[in-house]
Amino acid sequence: MSESSPYTEACQRADRLLFKLRDDAYIRRAMNGSIAGKFTATALYVHRRALHRVPTVLRLYEQCASIAVGRPGEWSVVKLRHRGRGVSWLDYPEFDTDPHPRLAASYAGDLKSLKSSFTSYADSTNRPLLHRKHEFLAGDDPDASKYRRLTDAEVRAGLYESPHLIGTEDGWERELVRCERELRGHRLVRRTTST
């Protein structure tokens, strides 16, 4: 019996990994065990600079989607669904500078139908925004501790008591007013009242 070459072995391993992309339970376990990204009931959300830290099968998932439906040039966070196969690339242009960046655009692709869609929020007056930015990164990202401190301060101030209210600019602003807080960069402070 002849030994298989390293190339043949690599091809066989690649085939096995590609086959695992079809297994929802395997994908879900990989997402749940990832050291980077925010795992939710439906998906894993990962910042662009942390994507290299997720398990190989998830990087392959994102790469296959980018080949199948194209990947936009501008994006900050990728959303990988764990049921079915769909990917969304979300553009938060001020992710690093805005404590709660606003969504500028979303490009989504379905790997089963190979259909894609684009949504722009450029003209929206009440854009979706992000909270808990540290969760989208790997824990050792240089900015993660700064983002985590902000989240902890917002939790202590009561700003996350009604999560369904804070997903948009208007709802978030109302909660800031209710809790008598405002943001100065990535710091939460008591709201100053003008007299």
CSV table of C-alpha atoms in Angstrom, one decimal:
chain,number,residue,atom,x,y,z
A,1,MET,CA,0.0,0.0,0.0
A,2,SER,CA,1.5,3.3,-1.0
A,3,GLU,CA,1.6,6.3,1.3
A,4,SER,CA,-0.5,9.2,0.3
A,5,SER,CA,1.3,12.4,-0.5
A,6,PRO,CA,1.0,15.5,1.7
A,7,TYR,CA,-0.9,17.1,-1.2
A,8,THR,CA,-3.4,14.3,-1.3
A,9,GLU,CA,-3.9,14.4,2.5
A,10,ALA,CA,-4.4,18.2,2.3
A,11,CYS,CA,-7.1,17.7,-0.4
A,12,GLN,CA,-8.8,15.0,1.7
A,13,ARG,CA,-8.8,17.3,4.8
A,14,ALA,CA,-10.2,20.2,2.7
A,15,ASP,CA,-13.0,18.0,1.3
A,16,ARG,CA,-13.9,16.9,4.8
A,17,LEU,CA,-14.0,20.5,6.0
A,18,LEU,CA,-16.1,21.6,3.1
A,19,PHE,CA,-18.5,18.7,3.8
A,20,LYS,CA,-18.8,20.0,7.4
A,21,LEU,CA,-20.2,23.3,6.1
A,22,ARG,CA,-23.5,21.5,5.5
A,23,ASP,CA,-23.8,20.4,9.2
A,24,ASP,CA,-25.8,22.9,11.2
A,25,ALA,CA,-24.9,21.3,14.5
A,26,TYR,CA,-21.1,21.3,13.7
A,27,ILE,CA,-21.3,25.0,12.5
A,28,ARG,CA,-23.2,26.0,15.7
A,29,ARG,CA,-20.6,24.3,17.9
A,30,ALA,CA,-17.8,26.0,16.1
A,31,MET,CA,-19.5,29.4,16.6
A,32,ASN,CA,-20.3,28.7,20.2
A,33,GLY,CA,-16.6,27.8,20.8
A,34,SER,CA,-15.2,30.7,18.9
A,35,ILE,CA,-12.8,33.0,20.9
A,36,ALA,CA,-13.9,35.9,18.7
A,37,GLY,CA,-17.3,37.3,17.9
A,38,LYS,CA,-20.8,37.6,19.4
A,39,PHE,CA,-22.7,34.3,19.4
A,40,THR,CA,-26.5,34.8,19.3
A,41,ALA,CA,-29.6,32.6,18.9
A,42,THR,CA,-29.3,32.8,15.1
A,43,ALA,CA,-25.8,33.8,14.2
A,44,LEU,CA,-22.2,34.7,15.0
A,45,TYR,CA,-21.2,38.3,14.5
A,46,VAL,CA,-17.5,39.0,14.1
A,47,HIS,CA,-15.6,42.2,13.5
A,48,ARG,CA,-13.4,42.2,10.3
A,49,ARG,CA,-10.2,42.4,12.3
A,50,ALA,CA,-11.1,39.4,14.4
A,51,LEU,CA,-12.2,37.1,11.6
A,52,HIS,CA,-8.9,35.4,11.4
A,53,ARG,CA,-9.4,34.3,15.1
A,54,VAL,CA,-12.6,32.2,14.4
A,55,PRO,CA,-12.4,28.5,13.8
A,56,THR,CA,-11.2,27.5,10.3
A,57,VAL,CA,-14.6,26.1,9.2
A,58,LEU,CA,-16.1,29.5,9.9
A,59,ARG,CA,-13.5,31.4,7.9
A,60,LEU,CA,-14.1,28.9,5.1
A,61,TYR,CA,-17.9,29.6,5.4
A,62,GLU,CA,-17.3,33.4,5.0
A,63,GLN,CA,-14.9,32.8,2.1
A,64,CYS,CA,-17.3,30.5,0.3
A,65,ALA,CA,-20.0,33.1,0.7
A,66,SER,CA,-17.8,35.8,-0.7
A,67,ILE,CA,-17.0,33.7,-3.7
A,68,ALA,CA,-20.7,32.7,-4.3
A,69,VAL,CA,-22.3,36.1,-3.9
A,70,GLY,CA,-19.5,38.6,-3.8
A,71,ARG,CA,-18.2,40.5,-0.8
A,72,PRO,CA,-18.6,44.3,-0.5
A,73,GLY,CA,-15.5,46.5,-0.3
A,74,GLU,CA,-16.7,48.3,2.8
A,75,TRP,CA,-17.7,46.3,5.8
A,76,SER,CA,-16.9,46.1,9.5
A,77,VAL,CA,-18.9,43.2,10.9
A,78,VAL,CA,-19.8,39.9,9.3
A,79,LYS,CA,-22.9,37.9,10.4
A,80,LEU,CA,-22.7,34.1,9.8
A,81,ARG,CA,-26.1,32.4,10.3
A,82,HIS,CA,-25.8,28.9,11.9
A,83,ARG,CA,-29.1,27.5,10.4
A,84,GLY,CA,-29.2,27.4,6.7
A,85,ARG,CA,-26.3,29.2,5.1
A,86,GLY,CA,-26.4,33.0,4.9
A,87,VAL,CA,-23.9,35.7,5.4
A,88,SER,CA,-24.4,39.5,5.9
A,89,TRP,CA,-21.6,42.0,5.7
A,90,LEU,CA,-22.5,45.0,7.8
A,91,ASP,CA,-20.8,48.4,7.3
A,92,TYR,CA,-20.3,50.5,10.5
A,93,PRO,CA,-17.8,53.1,9.2
A,94,GLU,CA,-17.2,54.6,12.6
A,95,PHE,CA,-16.8,51.4,14.5
A,96,ASP,CA,-13.6,52.5,16.2
A,97,THR,CA,-14.4,56.1,16.8
A,98,ASP,CA,-18.1,56.1,17.7
A,99,PRO,CA,-19.1,54.4,21.0
A,100,HIS,CA,-22.3,53.2,19.3
A,101,PRO,CA,-21.6,53.1,15.6
A,102,ARG,CA,-24.5,53.5,13.1
A,103,LEU,CA,-25.2,51.0,10.4
A,104,ALA,CA,-24.5,52.5,7.0
A,105,ALA,CA,-25.2,49.5,4.8
A,106,SER,CA,-25.8,45.8,4.7
A,107,TYR,CA,-25.1,43.3,2.0
A,108,ALA,CA,-26.5,39.8,2.5
A,109,GLY,CA,-26.1,36.6,0.6
A,110,ASP,CA,-27.9,33.3,0.8
A,111,LEU,CA,-25.7,30.3,-0.1
A,112,LYS,CA,-28.6,28.0,-1.0
A,113,SER,CA,-30.4,30.3,-3.4
A,114,LEU,CA,-27.2,32.3,-4.3
A,115,LYS,CA,-29.4,35.4,-4.1
A,116,SER,CA,-28.1,38.6,-2.6
A,117,SER,CA,-29.5,41.9,-1.4
A,118,PHE,CA,-28.2,45.4,-0.5
A,119,THR,CA,-29.7,47.8,2.0
A,120,SER,CA,-28.4,51.3,2.5
A,121,TYR,CA,-29.2,53.3,5.6
A,122,ALA,CA,-27.6,56.5,4.3
A,123,ASP,CA,-30.9,58.3,4.1
A,124,SER,CA,-32.4,56.8,7.3
A,125,THR,CA,-33.2,59.2,10.1
A,126,ASN,CA,-33.2,56.5,12.7
A,127,ARG,CA,-30.4,54.0,11.9
A,128,PRO,CA,-29.7,50.8,13.7
A,129,LEU,CA,-26.7,51.0,16.0
A,130,LEU,CA,-24.3,48.7,17.9
A,131,HIS,CA,-23.9,48.1,21.6
A,132,ARG,CA,-21.4,46.0,23.4
A,133,LYS,CA,-18.7,46.5,20.8
A,134,HIS,CA,-16.1,44.4,22.7
A,135,GLU,CA,-18.2,41.3,22.0
A,136,PHE,CA,-17.6,41.5,18.2
A,137,LEU,CA,-13.8,41.3,18.8
A,138,ALA,CA,-11.4,38.8,20.2
A,139,GLY,CA,-10.8,39.4,24.0
A,140,ASP,CA,-7.1,40.4,23.4
A,141,ASP,CA,-7.9,43.1,20.8
A,142,PRO,CA,-6.2,46.4,21.9
A,143,ASP,CA,-9.6,48.2,22.0
A,144,ALA,CA,-11.6,45.5,23.7
A,145,SER,CA,-11.0,46.6,27.3
A,146,LYS,CA,-12.0,50.2,26.5
A,147,TYR,CA,-15.2,49.0,24.9
A,148,ARG,CA,-15.9,46.6,27.7
A,149,ARG,CA,-15.5,49.4,30.3
A,150,LEU,CA,-18.1,51.5,28.5
A,151,THR,CA,-20.5,48.6,28.3
A,152,ASP,CA,-20.1,47.9,32.1
A,153,ALA,CA,-20.8,51.6,32.8
A,154,GLU,CA,-23.9,51.5,30.6
A,155,VAL,CA,-25.2,48.4,32.3
A,156,ARG,CA,-24.6,49.9,35.8
A,157,ALA,CA,-26.5,53.1,34.7
A,158,GLY,CA,-29.5,51.0,33.6
A,159,LEU,CA,-29.3,51.7,29.9
A,160,TYR,CA,-29.7,48.0,28.9
A,161,GLU,CA,-32.8,47.3,31.1
A,162,SER,CA,-35.0,47.3,27.9
A,163,PRO,CA,-32.9,46.0,25.1
A,164,HIS,CA,-35.7,46.2,22.6
A,165,LEU,CA,-35.7,50.0,23.0
A,166,ILE,CA,-32.1,50.8,22.3
A,167,GLY,CA,-31.4,49.2,18.9
A,168,THR,CA,-31.9,52.5,17.0
A,169,GLU,CA,-30.6,56.1,17.3
A,170,ASP,CA,-33.9,57.5,18.6
A,171,GLY,CA,-34.5,54.7,21.2
A,172,TRP,CA,-30.9,54.9,22.4
A,173,GLU,CA,-31.1,58.7,22.8
A,174,ARG,CA,-34.4,58.4,24.8
A,175,GLU,CA,-32.7,55.8,27.2
A,176,LEU,CA,-29.7,58.1,27.6
A,177,VAL,CA,-32.1,61.0,28.6
A,178,ARG,CA,-34.1,58.7,30.9
A,179,CYS,CA,-31.0,57.6,32.7
A,180,GLU,CA,-29.6,61.1,32.8
A,181,ARG,CA,-26.4,60.1,30.9
A,182,GLU,CA,-24.5,61.2,27.9
A,183,LEU,CA,-21.4,60.0,26.1
A,184,ARG,CA,-18.1,61.7,25.8
A,185,GLY,CA,-16.1,59.5,23.4
A,186,HIS,CA,-16.1,56.1,25.0
A,187,ARG,CA,-16.9,57.4,28.5
A,188,LEU,CA,-20.4,57.6,30.0
A,189,VAL,CA,-21.0,60.7,32.2
A,190,ARG,CA,-23.9,62.3,34.0
A,191,ARG,CA,-25.9,64.5,31.6
A,192,THR,CA,-25.3,68.1,32.1
A,193,THR,CA,-28.4,70.3,32.2
A,194,SER,CA,-28.1,73.8,30.7
A,195,THR,CA,-29.7,76.6,32.8
